[in-house]
Amino acid sequence: MVDLLVMTGESAIPLLDLKAQYATIRDEIGAAIDRVLESQRFILGPEVENLEREIAAYCRCAYGIGVSSGTDALLVALMAIDLKPGDEVITTPYSFFATAGEIARLGAKPVFVDIDRQTYNIDPAEIEAKISTRTRAIIPVHLFGQMADMPAIRGIASRRNLYLIEDAAQAIGAELNGERAGSIGHLSCLSFFPSKNLGGYGDGGMVTTNDKDLADRVRVLRSHGFRKKYDNELLGGNFRLDELQAAVLRVKLKYLDNWTEGRRRNAALYRESLAEAAFVELPFETPNSRHIYNQFVIRSSRRDELMAQLKDRGIGCEVYYPIALHLQTCFKDLAYRPGDFPVSEAAAKQSLALPIYPELTPEMIRTVVQTISDCFD
Ligand SMILES: *Cc1c(COP(=O)(O)O)cnc(C)c1O
């Protein structure tokens, strides 16, 4: 994850400015935190229960189970389908580490499929060829806030009898053909890491599902695998979301759609202002989709120069992600090599995220655009 200092630091225009957001909700947040402190109830109380209901409704899904992070959401979702050593899970090599990391943590094998060049999301056309007798699940990631090709992926999962788990960590509120991220998979994973569109004041996450039995398993696994204290029916862990985070997130959820609209407005402004810029490629928007722009990622063959220039002028920007997952040192036993996933590897060399947060002003966007133009003059 990003160093938070990069996001809120001394840049003239930071990549993300959480202080600007906090200034608009300070009183409500204070009241919510006080409410929890007065109750002295910190673990699995009314705040978590209410947040679970509210997030499930927001995602148009039946159940929500609050967990300790997006990473733990992935872990507990995979535990809920009883993923075992030797099992295989198909996913993308172009994502935050946790997507593949949690598969491997359970002793299972991440099997990568390259991405679509335009959307940066897993390419469904290449999934079927990677399915083996050991494949248990597919984990598409809705990268940067835009949904993967779920109609195609859902078709494959259902035809081949595989679990479909959405990594919706960057995509709360994203839509495709009227369906919401987090409502399609057997299980879906959300993150409330501070830099996500709905970010807490610490770590947090949620698993959503329409399946009553899976919801029940996740709920039991989240607290050591016991339904009744101290009667452990499953081998679980401590994957709980706490009341303070839930109280903060409930305040912020009310503003989420406004903030998302702000991000979309900023994206439209970038698009307009960069339309003539032949040297950068703008993010693609899938037709019939609602991109929530957790990141606004442009692409350039001179990315490193551009990044240096932006940083030099005090404009925050970051590379998501500089090393594709199949080339990570910790996965060297999987024996992938450079060149195995050329589309992901090219994206790792060319992509650059620009500031897109809702409080960004049109003037700030003009400054970013001008700095980009200067770089190529
Ligand atoms: C942030 C993120 C995660 C992990 O979430 P944490 O809450 O940071 O553990 C997983 N997958 C993706 C795609 C993410 O962006």
CSV table of N, CA, C and O in Angstrom, one decimal, residues 99-142:
chain,number,residue,atom,x,y,z
A,99,THR,N,-4.5,-9.8,-3.3
A,99,THR,CA,-5.4,-10.7,-4.1
A,99,THR,C,-4.8,-12.1,-4.3
A,99,THR,O,-5.4,-13.1,-4.1
A,100,ALA,N,-3.5,-12.1,-4.7
A,100,ALA,CA,-2.8,-13.4,-4.9
A,100,ALA,C,-2.2,-13.9,-3.6
A,100,ALA,O,-2.2,-15.1,-3.3
A,101,GLY,N,-1.8,-13.0,-2.7
A,101,GLY,CA,-1.2,-13.3,-1.5
A,101,GLY,C,-2.0,-14.2,-0.6
A,101,GLY,O,-1.5,-15.2,0.0
A,102,GLU,N,-3.3,-13.9,-0.5
A,102,GLU,CA,-4.2,-14.7,0.4
A,102,GLU,C,-4.4,-16.1,-0.1
A,102,GLU,O,-4.7,-17.0,0.6
A,103,ILE,N,-4.4,-16.2,-1.5
A,103,ILE,CA,-4.6,-17.6,-2.1
A,103,ILE,C,-3.4,-18.4,-1.6
A,103,ILE,O,-3.5,-19.5,-1.1
A,104,ALA,N,-2.2,-17.8,-1.7
A,104,ALA,CA,-1.0,-18.5,-1.4
A,104,ALA,C,-0.8,-18.8,0.1
A,104,ALA,O,-0.3,-19.8,0.5
A,105,ARG,N,-1.3,-17.9,0.9
A,105,ARG,CA,-1.3,-18.1,2.3
A,105,ARG,C,-2.0,-19.3,2.8
A,105,ARG,O,-1.6,-19.9,3.8
A,106,LEU,N,-3.0,-19.7,2.0
A,106,LEU,CA,-3.7,-21.0,2.4
A,106,LEU,C,-3.1,-22.2,1.8
A,106,LEU,O,-3.7,-23.3,1.8
A,107,GLY,N,-1.9,-22.0,1.2
A,107,GLY,CA,-1.2,-23.1,0.5
A,107,GLY,C,-1.8,-23.5,-0.8
A,107,GLY,O,-1.3,-24.4,-1.5
A,108,ALA,N,-2.7,-22.6,-1.3
A,108,ALA,CA,-3.2,-22.9,-2.7
A,108,ALA,C,-2.3,-22.1,-3.7
A,108,ALA,O,-1.5,-21.3,-3.3
A,109,LYS,N,-2.6,-22.3,-5.0
A,109,LYS,CA,-1.8,-21.7,-6.0
A,109,LYS,C,-2.5,-20.7,-6.8
A,109,LYS,O,-3.6,-21.0,-7.4
A,110,PRO,N,-2.0,-19.5,-6.8
A,110,PRO,CA,-2.6,-18.5,-7.7
A,110,PRO,C,-2.2,-18.8,-9.1
A,110,PRO,O,-1.0,-19.0,-9.4
A,111,VAL,N,-3.2,-18.9,-10.0
A,111,VAL,CA,-2.9,-19.1,-11.4
A,111,VAL,C,-3.3,-17.9,-12.2
A,111,VAL,O,-4.5,-17.5,-12.2
A,112,PHE,N,-2.3,-17.2,-12.7
A,112,PHE,CA,-2.6,-15.9,-13.3
A,112,PHE,C,-3.1,-15.9,-14.7
A,112,PHE,O,-2.7,-16.8,-15.5
A,113,VAL,N,-3.9,-15.0,-15.1
A,113,VAL,CA,-4.4,-14.8,-16.4
A,113,VAL,C,-4.2,-13.3,-16.7
A,113,VAL,O,-4.5,-12.4,-15.9
A,114,ASP,N,-3.6,-13.0,-17.9
A,114,ASP,CA,-3.3,-11.6,-18.2
A,114,ASP,C,-4.5,-10.7,-18.3
A,114,ASP,O,-5.7,-11.2,-18.3
A,115,ILE,N,-4.3,-9.4,-18.3
A,115,ILE,CA,-5.4,-8.4,-18.3
A,115,ILE,C,-5.7,-7.9,-19.7
A,115,ILE,O,-4.9,-8.1,-20.6
A,116,ASP,N,-6.9,-7.3,-19.7
A,116,ASP,CA,-7.3,-6.6,-20.9
A,116,ASP,C,-6.5,-5.2,-20.9
A,116,ASP,O,-6.4,-4.6,-19.9
A,117,ARG,N,-6.0,-4.8,-22.1
A,117,ARG,CA,-5.1,-3.7,-22.1
A,117,ARG,C,-5.9,-2.4,-21.8
A,117,ARG,O,-5.4,-1.5,-21.1
A,118,GLN,N,-7.1,-2.3,-22.2
A,118,GLN,CA,-7.9,-1.1,-21.9
A,118,GLN,C,-8.4,-0.9,-20.5
A,118,GLN,O,-8.3,0.2,-20.0
A,119,THR,N,-8.9,-2.0,-19.9
A,119,THR,CA,-9.5,-1.8,-18.6
A,119,THR,C,-8.6,-2.2,-17.4
A,119,THR,O,-8.9,-1.9,-16.3
A,120,TYR,N,-7.5,-2.8,-17.7
A,120,TYR,CA,-6.5,-3.4,-16.7
A,120,TYR,C,-7.1,-4.5,-15.9
A,120,TYR,O,-6.6,-5.0,-14.9
A,121,ASN,N,-8.3,-5.0,-16.3
A,121,ASN,CA,-9.0,-6.1,-15.6
A,121,ASN,C,-8.7,-7.4,-16.3
A,121,ASN,O,-8.4,-7.4,-17.5
A,122,ILE,N,-8.8,-8.5,-15.5
A,122,ILE,CA,-8.6,-9.8,-16.1
A,122,ILE,C,-9.3,-10.0,-17.4
A,122,ILE,O,-10.5,-9.6,-17.5
A,123,ASP,N,-8.6,-10.7,-18.3
A,123,ASP,CA,-9.2,-10.9,-19.7
A,123,ASP,C,-10.0,-12.2,-19.7
A,123,ASP,O,-9.3,-13.3,-19.7
A,124,PRO,N,-11.3,-12.1,-19.8
A,124,PRO,CA,-12.1,-13.4,-19.7
A,124,PRO,C,-11.7,-14.4,-20.8
A,124,PRO,O,-11.8,-15.6,-20.6
A,125,ALA,N,-11.3,-13.9,-21.9
A,125,ALA,CA,-11.0,-14.7,-23.1
A,125,ALA,C,-9.9,-15.7,-22.7
A,125,ALA,O,-9.8,-16.8,-23.4
A,126,GLU,N,-9.1,-15.4,-21.7
A,126,GLU,CA,-7.9,-16.3,-21.4
A,126,GLU,C,-8.2,-17.2,-20.2
A,126,GLU,O,-7.3,-17.9,-19.8
A,127,ILE,N,-9.3,-17.1,-19.6
A,127,ILE,CA,-9.6,-17.8,-18.4
A,127,ILE,C,-9.7,-19.3,-18.6
A,127,ILE,O,-9.1,-20.1,-17.9
A,128,GLU,N,-10.6,-19.7,-19.5
A,128,GLU,CA,-10.9,-21.1,-19.7
A,128,GLU,C,-9.7,-22.0,-19.9
A,128,GLU,O,-9.6,-23.1,-19.4
A,129,ALA,N,-8.7,-21.5,-20.6
A,129,ALA,CA,-7.5,-22.3,-20.9
A,129,ALA,C,-6.7,-22.6,-19.7
A,129,ALA,O,-5.9,-23.5,-19.7
A,130,LYS,N,-6.9,-21.8,-18.6
A,130,LYS,CA,-6.2,-22.0,-17.4
A,130,LYS,C,-6.9,-22.8,-16.3
A,130,LYS,O,-6.4,-23.1,-15.2
A,131,ILE,N,-8.1,-23.3,-16.6
A,131,ILE,CA,-8.9,-24.1,-15.7
A,131,ILE,C,-8.4,-25.5,-15.7
A,131,ILE,O,-8.2,-26.1,-16.8
A,132,SER,N,-8.1,-26.0,-14.5
A,132,SER,CA,-7.7,-27.4,-14.4
A,132,SER,C,-8.6,-28.2,-13.4
A,132,SER,O,-9.5,-27.6,-12.9
A,133,THR,N,-8.3,-29.4,-13.2
A,133,THR,CA,-9.2,-30.2,-12.3
A,133,THR,C,-9.0,-29.7,-10.8
A,133,THR,O,-9.8,-30.0,-10.0
A,134,ARG,N,-7.9,-28.9,-10.6
A,134,ARG,CA,-7.7,-28.4,-9.2
A,134,ARG,C,-8.3,-27.0,-9.0
A,134,ARG,O,-8.2,-26.5,-7.9
A,135,THR,N,-8.8,-26.4,-10.1
A,135,THR,CA,-9.3,-25.0,-10.0
A,135,THR,C,-10.5,-25.0,-9.1
A,135,THR,O,-11.4,-25.8,-9.3
A,136,ARG,N,-10.5,-24.1,-8.1
A,136,ARG,CA,-11.7,-24.0,-7.3
A,136,ARG,C,-12.5,-22.7,-7.4
A,136,ARG,O,-13.7,-22.6,-7.2
A,137,ALA,N,-11.8,-21.6,-7.8
A,137,ALA,CA,-12.4,-20.3,-7.8
A,137,ALA,C,-11.7,-19.4,-8.8
A,137,ALA,O,-10.6,-19.6,-9.3
A,138,ILE,N,-12.5,-18.3,-9.2
A,138,ILE,CA,-11.9,-17.2,-10.0
A,138,ILE,C,-12.0,-16.0,-9.1
A,138,ILE,O,-13.1,-15.7,-8.6
A,139,ILE,N,-11.0,-15.2,-9.0
A,139,ILE,CA,-11.1,-13.9,-8.3
A,139,ILE,C,-10.7,-12.8,-9.3
A,139,ILE,O,-9.6,-12.4,-9.5
A,140,PRO,N,-11.8,-12.2,-9.9
A,140,PRO,CA,-11.5,-10.9,-10.7
A,140,PRO,C,-11.4,-9.8,-9.7
A,140,PRO,O,-12.0,-9.8,-8.6
A,141,VAL,N,-10.6,-8.8,-10.1
A,141,VAL,CA,-10.4,-7.6,-9.3
A,141,VAL,C,-11.0,-6.4,-10.2
A,141,VAL,O,-10.8,-6.4,-11.4
A,142,HIS,N,-11.8,-5.6,-9.5
A,142,HIS,CA,-12.4,-4.4,-10.2
A,142,HIS,C,-11.4,-3.3,-10.0
A,142,HIS,O,-11.5,-2.4,-9.2
